Short mmCIF file of C-alpha atoms in Angstrom, two decimals:
data_model
loop_
_atom_site.label_atom_id
_atom_site.label_comp_id
_atom_site.label_asym_id
_atom_site.label_seq_id
_atom_site.Cartn_x
_atom_site.Cartn_y
_atom_site.Cartn_z
CA UNK A 1 -2.84 46.37 -1.57
CA UNK A 2 -0.47 43.76 0.56
CA UNK A 3 -0.63 40.19 -1.29
CA UNK A 4 -0.31 36.76 0.83
CA UNK A 5 0.61 33.55 -0.90
CA UNK A 6 -3.07 32.41 -0.62
CA UNK A 7 -4.48 34.81 -2.84
CA UNK A 8 -4.09 35.43 -6.77
CA UNK A 9 -3.22 39.11 -7.83
CA UNK A 10 -5.86 40.34 -9.92
CA UNK A 11 -6.19 39.81 -13.59
CA UNK A 12 -2.47 38.57 -13.61
CA UNK A 13 -1.84 35.80 -15.71
CA UNK A 14 0.12 32.31 -13.95
CA UNK A 15 3.48 33.00 -14.84
CA UNK A 16 3.19 36.72 -13.84
CA UNK A 17 1.91 34.78 -10.43
CA UNK A 18 5.37 32.88 -10.36
CA UNK A 19 7.52 35.92 -9.96
CA UNK A 20 5.82 36.94 -6.94
CA UNK A 21 6.28 33.46 -5.40
CA UNK A 22 8.59 33.37 -2.52
CA UNK A 23 10.24 30.94 0.40
CA UNK A 24 7.34 30.82 2.95
CA UNK A 25 7.17 30.50 7.22
CA UNK A 26 6.25 27.07 7.73
CA UNK A 27 2.98 29.04 9.65
CA UNK A 28 1.99 30.31 5.75
CA UNK A 29 2.29 27.12 4.15
CA UNK A 30 0.41 25.29 7.35
CA UNK A 31 -2.08 28.03 6.51
CA UNK A 32 -1.96 27.93 2.54
CA UNK A 33 -2.09 24.09 2.83
CA UNK A 34 -5.25 23.97 5.21
CA UNK A 35 -7.32 26.15 3.01
CA UNK A 36 -6.33 24.55 -0.12
CA UNK A 37 -8.16 21.70 1.79
CA UNK A 38 -10.88 23.77 2.38
CA UNK A 39 -11.72 25.48 -0.26
CA UNK A 40 -12.09 23.79 -3.85
CA UNK A 41 -12.39 26.06 -5.88
CA UNK A 42 -8.95 27.70 -4.73
CA UNK A 43 -7.66 24.27 -4.55
CA UNK A 44 -8.20 23.98 -8.35
CA UNK A 45 -6.99 27.33 -9.74
CA UNK A 46 -3.63 26.00 -8.21
CA UNK A 47 -2.99 22.96 -10.27
CA UNK A 48 -2.15 24.51 -13.50
CA UNK A 49 1.01 26.59 -11.00
CA UNK A 50 1.56 23.11 -9.12
CA UNK A 51 4.38 19.84 -9.50
CA UNK A 52 3.21 16.37 -9.34
CA UNK A 53 4.25 13.20 -8.08
CA UNK A 54 3.31 10.52 -9.89
CA UNK A 55 2.11 7.02 -9.26
CA UNK A 56 0.93 3.71 -11.45
CA UNK A 57 -0.58 1.57 -8.98
CA UNK A 58 1.15 2.40 -5.86
CA UNK A 59 4.45 2.09 -7.30
CA UNK A 60 6.31 6.10 -7.60
CA UNK A 61 8.16 7.43 -10.46
CA UNK A 62 11.60 7.56 -9.34
CA UNK A 63 15.00 8.10 -10.91
CA UNK A 64 16.57 4.27 -9.60
CA UNK A 65 20.13 5.69 -10.85
CA UNK A 66 19.72 9.07 -8.35
CA UNK A 67 19.25 6.73 -4.62
CA UNK A 68 19.76 8.57 -1.64
CA UNK A 69 20.09 11.67 -3.63
CA UNK A 70 17.76 14.79 -3.81
CA UNK A 71 16.81 14.12 -7.29
CA UNK A 72 15.38 11.05 -7.14
CA UNK A 73 11.76 11.85 -6.71
CA UNK A 74 10.33 12.36 -10.39
CA UNK A 75 8.18 15.84 -9.81
CA UNK A 76 6.12 17.00 -13.28
CA UNK A 77 4.57 20.58 -13.74
CA UNK A 78 0.98 20.71 -14.81
CA UNK A 79 1.99 21.19 -18.59
CA UNK A 80 4.69 18.10 -18.70
CA UNK A 81 2.05 15.94 -16.85
CA UNK A 82 -0.73 16.94 -18.76
CA UNK A 83 1.41 15.36 -22.33
CA UNK A 84 0.53 12.44 -21.13
CA UNK A 85 -2.59 12.29 -18.69
CA UNK A 86 -4.71 14.58 -19.56
CA UNK A 87 -7.17 13.79 -16.88
CA UNK A 88 -5.14 15.75 -14.58
CA UNK A 89 -7.79 18.24 -12.21
CA UNK A 90 -10.44 15.67 -11.39
CA UNK A 91 -7.95 12.49 -10.53
CA UNK A 92 -5.10 14.77 -8.35
CA UNK A 93 -5.23 14.90 -4.64
CA UNK A 94 -3.42 17.58 -2.78
CA UNK A 95 0.03 16.85 -1.08
CA UNK A 96 1.94 19.87 0.47
CA UNK A 97 3.01 23.31 0.00
CA UNK A 98 7.37 23.18 -0.53
CA UNK A 99 9.48 26.09 0.65
CA UNK A 100 8.60 28.12 -2.14
CA UNK A 101 5.07 28.38 -1.91
CA UNK A 102 4.14 26.23 -4.75
CA UNK A 103 1.64 23.38 -4.05
CA UNK A 104 2.07 19.60 -4.81
CA UNK A 105 0.25 17.67 -5.93
CA UNK A 106 -0.19 13.55 -6.65
CA UNK A 107 -1.41 11.44 -9.14
CA UNK A 108 -2.18 7.96 -10.27
CA UNK A 109 -1.73 7.15 -13.67
CA UNK A 110 -2.17 3.54 -13.35
CA UNK A 111 -4.95 3.52 -16.01
CA UNK A 112 -2.61 4.82 -18.55
CA UNK A 113 -1.84 2.27 -22.05
CA UNK A 114 1.40 0.17 -21.00
CA UNK A 115 2.89 1.81 -23.99
CA UNK A 116 2.25 5.52 -22.56
CA UNK A 117 3.54 4.35 -19.19
CA UNK A 118 6.97 3.59 -21.14
CA UNK A 119 7.20 7.01 -22.73
CA UNK A 120 6.79 8.33 -19.38
CA UNK A 121 9.37 6.63 -18.04
CA UNK A 122 11.95 6.75 -20.85
CA UNK A 123 11.58 10.82 -21.19
CA UNK A 124 11.83 11.35 -17.30
CA UNK A 125 14.75 8.47 -17.38
CA UNK A 126 12.62 7.18 -14.46
CA UNK A 127 11.12 3.90 -13.27
CA UNK A 128 7.72 3.01 -11.67
CA UNK A 129 8.92 1.68 -8.60
CA UNK A 130 8.01 -0.55 -5.73
CA UNK A 131 6.70 1.84 -2.47
CA UNK A 132 8.08 -0.16 -0.31
CA UNK A 133 11.67 -0.65 -2.22
CA UNK A 134 11.37 3.19 -2.63
CA UNK A 135 10.71 4.48 0.68
CA UNK A 136 14.44 2.99 0.98
CA UNK A 137 15.65 4.69 -1.88
CA UNK A 138 15.21 8.09 -0.78
CA UNK A 139 15.91 10.82 2.13
CA UNK A 140 13.65 10.81 5.09
CA UNK A 141 12.21 14.09 4.41
CA UNK A 142 10.91 12.27 0.98
CA UNK A 143 10.04 8.96 2.56
CA UNK A 144 7.12 10.64 4.60
CA UNK A 145 6.03 12.79 1.15
CA UNK A 146 5.99 9.26 -0.56
CA UNK A 147 3.54 7.73 2.29
CA UNK A 148 2.17 10.76 3.07
CA UNK A 149 1.18 10.71 -1.04
CA UNK A 150 0.02 7.39 -1.81
CA UNK A 151 -1.72 6.72 1.73
CA UNK A 152 -4.57 9.72 0.03
CA UNK A 153 -4.73 8.43 -3.01
CA UNK A 154 -5.20 5.20 -1.90
CA UNK A 155 -7.93 6.21 0.64
CA UNK A 156 -9.94 8.14 -1.98
CA UNK A 157 -9.61 4.42 -3.55
CA UNK A 158 -11.06 2.61 -1.14
CA UNK A 159 -13.74 4.86 0.73
CA UNK A 160 -15.45 5.34 -2.89
CA UNK A 161 -18.67 4.25 -0.73
CA UNK A 162 -19.91 5.33 2.48
CA UNK A 163 -19.28 3.11 5.40
CA UNK A 164 -22.64 4.04 6.99
CA UNK A 165 -25.17 3.38 4.58
CA UNK A 166 -23.14 1.93 1.42
CA UNK A 167 -24.25 4.67 -0.87
CA UNK A 168 -21.81 6.37 -3.04
CA UNK A 169 -19.14 9.78 -1.74
CA UNK A 170 -17.77 12.77 -3.52
CA UNK A 171 -14.33 13.78 -3.02
CA UNK A 172 -13.64 17.58 -2.12
CA UNK A 173 -11.49 18.82 -4.70
CA UNK A 174 -7.87 18.48 -2.35
CA UNK A 175 -8.96 14.81 -1.86
CA UNK A 176 -8.88 14.91 2.20
CA UNK A 177 -12.42 14.42 2.44
CA UNK A 178 -16.22 12.67 0.73
CA UNK A 179 -19.33 13.44 1.26
CA UNK A 180 -21.79 10.62 1.22
CA UNK A 181 -24.71 11.71 -1.65
CA UNK A 182 -27.75 10.03 0.47
CA UNK A 183 -26.63 10.20 4.29
CA UNK A 184 -24.63 13.38 3.73
CA UNK A 185 -22.00 12.10 6.15
CA UNK A 186 -18.20 13.22 5.88
CA UNK A 187 -15.12 10.58 5.52
CA UNK A 188 -11.91 11.98 6.62
CA UNK A 189 -8.52 9.86 6.25
CA UNK A 190 -6.54 8.57 9.14
CA UNK A 191 -3.57 6.86 10.35
CA UNK A 192 -3.59 4.19 12.64
CA UNK A 193 -1.19 4.20 15.54
CA UNK A 194 1.47 1.90 15.69
CA UNK A 195 4.26 1.35 18.78
CA UNK A 196 7.79 1.05 17.51
CA UNK A 197 10.66 0.22 20.53
CA UNK A 198 14.12 -0.18 21.08
CA UNK A 199 14.63 -1.97 24.23
CA UNK A 200 17.68 -2.09 26.33
CA UNK A 201 19.03 -3.59 29.34
CA UNK A 202 19.61 -0.96 32.28
CA UNK A 203 22.92 -0.49 31.46
CA UNK A 204 22.16 0.56 27.83
CA UNK A 205 25.32 -2.11 26.51
CA UNK A 206 22.37 -4.91 24.79
CA UNK A 207 19.37 -4.19 22.87
CA UNK A 208 16.19 -6.72 21.85
CA UNK A 209 15.83 -7.11 17.97
CA UNK A 210 13.80 -8.74 15.95
CA UNK A 211 13.35 -10.74 12.85
CA UNK A 212 9.78 -10.77 11.10
CA UNK A 213 9.77 -13.78 7.97
CA UNK A 214 8.83 -11.62 5.53
CA UNK A 215 12.29 -10.03 6.46
CA UNK A 216 15.23 -10.47 3.63
CA UNK A 217 18.22 -12.30 5.24
CA UNK A 218 20.14 -10.63 7.93
CA UNK A 219 17.93 -7.61 8.51
CA UNK A 220 16.23 -7.47 12.19
CA UNK A 221 14.31 -4.61 13.52
CA UNK A 222 12.34 -3.06 16.57
CA UNK A 223 9.81 -4.56 18.22
CA UNK A 224 6.25 -2.84 16.73
CA UNK A 225 2.29 -3.00 16.79
CA UNK A 226 -0.81 -1.42 16.65
CA UNK A 227 -2.55 0.15 19.12
CA UNK A 228 -5.56 -1.59 20.87
CA UNK A 229 -9.04 0.46 21.24
CA UNK A 230 -8.41 2.72 24.47
CA UNK A 231 -4.85 2.08 24.62
CA UNK A 232 -2.46 4.85 25.77
CA UNK A 233 1.14 4.99 23.35
CA UNK A 234 2.80 3.35 26.66
CA UNK A 235 0.50 0.48 27.35
CA UNK A 236 0.97 -0.24 23.59
CA UNK A 237 4.81 -0.57 24.13
CA UNK A 238 4.39 -2.74 27.29
CA UNK A 239 1.92 -5.39 25.40
CA UNK A 240 3.66 -5.39 21.82
CA UNK A 241 7.00 -6.39 23.83
CA UNK A 242 4.93 -8.54 26.02
CA UNK A 243 3.16 -10.75 23.45
CA UNK A 244 6.12 -10.81 21.10
CA UNK A 245 9.32 -11.42 23.21
CA UNK A 246 7.92 -12.16 26.77
CA UNK A 247 9.44 -9.63 29.19
CA UNK A 248 7.96 -6.88 30.97
CA UNK A 249 9.28 -3.12 30.06
CA UNK A 250 9.43 -0.21 32.13
CA UNK A 251 10.55 3.37 31.71
CA UNK A 252 8.57 3.74 28.31
CA UNK A 253 9.69 6.88 26.72
CA UNK A 254 8.51 8.58 23.13
CA UNK A 255 11.75 10.20 21.17
CA UNK A 256 10.06 10.05 17.37
CA UNK A 257 7.67 9.42 14.86
CA UNK A 258 7.01 8.66 10.91
CA UNK A 259 3.78 8.26 8.67
CA UNK A 260 4.46 4.53 7.04
CA UNK A 261 1.84 3.53 4.66
CA UNK A 262 1.72 -0.28 5.29
CA UNK A 263 -1.24 0.15 5.65
CA UNK A 264 -1.12 3.61 6.33
CA UNK A 265 0.18 3.86 10.07
CA UNK A 266 2.04 6.47 12.37
CA UNK A 267 4.79 5.15 13.85
CA UNK A 268 5.75 5.74 17.02
CA UNK A 269 9.24 5.49 18.15
CA UNK A 270 10.12 5.00 21.81
CA UNK A 271 12.81 3.91 24.02
CA UNK A 272 11.74 0.82 27.35
CA UNK A 273 14.23 -0.52 29.86
CA UNK A 274 14.13 -4.54 30.71
CA UNK A 275 16.17 -6.64 32.73
CA UNK A 276 18.49 -8.56 30.16
CA UNK A 277 16.73 -11.87 30.63
CA UNK A 278 16.36 -15.47 28.13
CA UNK A 279 13.18 -14.29 25.39
CA UNK A 280 9.92 -16.34 24.70
CA UNK A 281 9.27 -15.44 21.31
CA UNK A 282 6.17 -15.48 19.64
CA UNK A 283 6.14 -17.63 16.62
CA UNK A 284 3.34 -16.76 15.20
CA UNK A 285 4.16 -13.42 14.50
CA UNK A 286 8.09 -13.48 14.64
CA UNK A 287 11.10 -15.68 12.85
CA UNK A 288 13.62 -14.94 15.57
CA UNK A 289 14.63 -12.59 18.39
CA UNK A 290 17.62 -11.76 20.26
CA UNK A 291 19.40 -10.02 22.65
CA UNK A 292 22.43 -8.19 20.77
CA UNK A 293 25.82 -6.57 21.80
CA UNK A 294 26.30 -2.95 21.38
CA UNK A 295 29.71 -4.20 19.28
CA UNK A 296 26.95 -5.90 17.40
CA UNK A 297 25.06 -3.19 16.23
CA UNK A 298 27.36 -1.53 15.57
CA UNK A 299 28.61 -3.37 12.77
CA UNK A 300 24.96 -4.13 11.52
CA UNK A 301 25.18 0.13 11.12
CA UNK A 302 28.13 -0.03 9.40
CA UNK A 303 27.11 -2.69 6.75
CA UNK A 304 23.50 -0.97 5.97
CA UNK A 305 25.19 2.60 6.19
CA UNK A 306 27.66 1.08 3.89
CA UNK A 307 24.84 -0.92 1.68
CA UNK A 308 20.84 1.00 2.16
CA UNK A 309 20.19 -1.74 -1.20
CA UNK A 310 20.04 -4.63 1.50
CA UNK A 311 16.87 -3.57 2.23
CA UNK A 312 16.02 -4.91 -1.01
CA UNK A 313 18.12 -8.30 -1.26
CA UNK A 314 19.26 -9.28 1.95
CA UNK A 315 22.66 -10.48 3.19
CA UNK A 316 23.60 -13.60 1.42
CA UNK A 317 26.45 -14.06 4.81
CA UNK A 318 23.34 -13.95 7.16
CA UNK A 319 25.24 -10.79 8.77
CA UNK A 320 23.05 -9.08 10.90
CA UNK A 321 22.11 -5.29 9.41
CA UNK A 322 19.24 -3.42 10.45
CA UNK A 323 16.71 -0.80 8.38
CA UNK A 324 18.08 1.57 6.46
CA UNK A 325 17.55 5.60 7.11
CA UNK A 326 13.80 5.71 5.26
CA UNK A 327 12.87 3.74 8.12
CA UNK A 328 12.13 5.77 11.40
CA UNK A 329 14.10 1.96 13.27
CA UNK A 330 17.05 3.15 11.49
CA UNK A 331 17.18 6.69 13.66
CA UNK A 332 16.03 5.14 17.19
CA UNK A 333 18.35 2.60 16.89
CA UNK A 334 21.65 4.83 15.56
CA UNK A 335 20.52 7.55 18.03
CA UNK A 336 20.87 4.57 20.81
CA UNK A 337 24.43 4.23 19.50
CA UNK A 338 25.37 7.48 19.80
CA UNK A 339 24.28 8.45 23.28
CA UNK A 340 22.37 11.14 22.30
CA UNK A 341 19.34 12.47 24.79
CA UNK A 342 16.17 11.37 23.84
CA UNK A 343 14.90 15.11 24.34
CA UNK A 344 17.33 15.96 21.79
CA UNK A 345 16.47 13.29 18.81
CA UNK A 346 13.44 14.42 17.11
CA UNK A 347 15.37 17.72 16.19
CA UNK A 348 18.04 15.36 14.63
CA UNK A 349 15.90 13.62 12.57
CA UNK A 350 13.86 16.22 11.29
#
């Protein structure tokens, strides 16, 4: 008999099952994940073998002293987590399947007494960190994991009642569907599309960057905005640039995307061209917007590469910097500086 990663060996204990785990292909991981999403009993049976990412009121447990390393995220085993949080099975959500075939889950422990949360932080030598800050203290891939896990948890919290009839909803084991207990409508999590764009002049010597009031001192980023109903991505980009800085762009081209948990967006990264001209800033959305030269952008990249924590506290000198590598804006800007062909950017990022 041939055993796939989707089945357990009859009569084998969980410890023996782990011996048979191996690195599995992307296709196998995707199909395994889909099976766990669809089959409650199967999903729950793998919980004791899983790894768990811990949040407290949307703050992930993170080793701050290991920021920007492979050891920043804290993953606990089922027995380890159960010592602190006995209600693991009914409250966790499925996140992904790791390369070795182990399912990974996430759980909110914000209801635990403060003393227990403090003990959890002490025992793991980690801290519950602000999610926005945490996204800039981990790798690009781990930022996606943090975003995905929190959004699934928050979607379940915010959809306890049916949007159609108002009756309570019942989640499935993976946390990817909620079915109304009255009208039986099934609800699914979704993401809101956002266009984010690097606007340059035709000679690629200057770039438009914008500053929102909530940005820390010195930080500028790309024009970005939510898609309106019925818009294409290209239309979204053209409209947002026109609304925010008052210029018209052409040659909109998609490069790569990123999930972002505020509030649950799919950031579609693009490039576009506009003649260098005076900007007309929408002061209701932006504090400032400017054309920056290639030299200025290069210096801004160097500053954030030297000190990614500028994103948290800002630059007291007011000198320009851009978002750090946890944000797609960084990759769009840095690959423009490198001259990476747009068709190759996705492979460079992922």
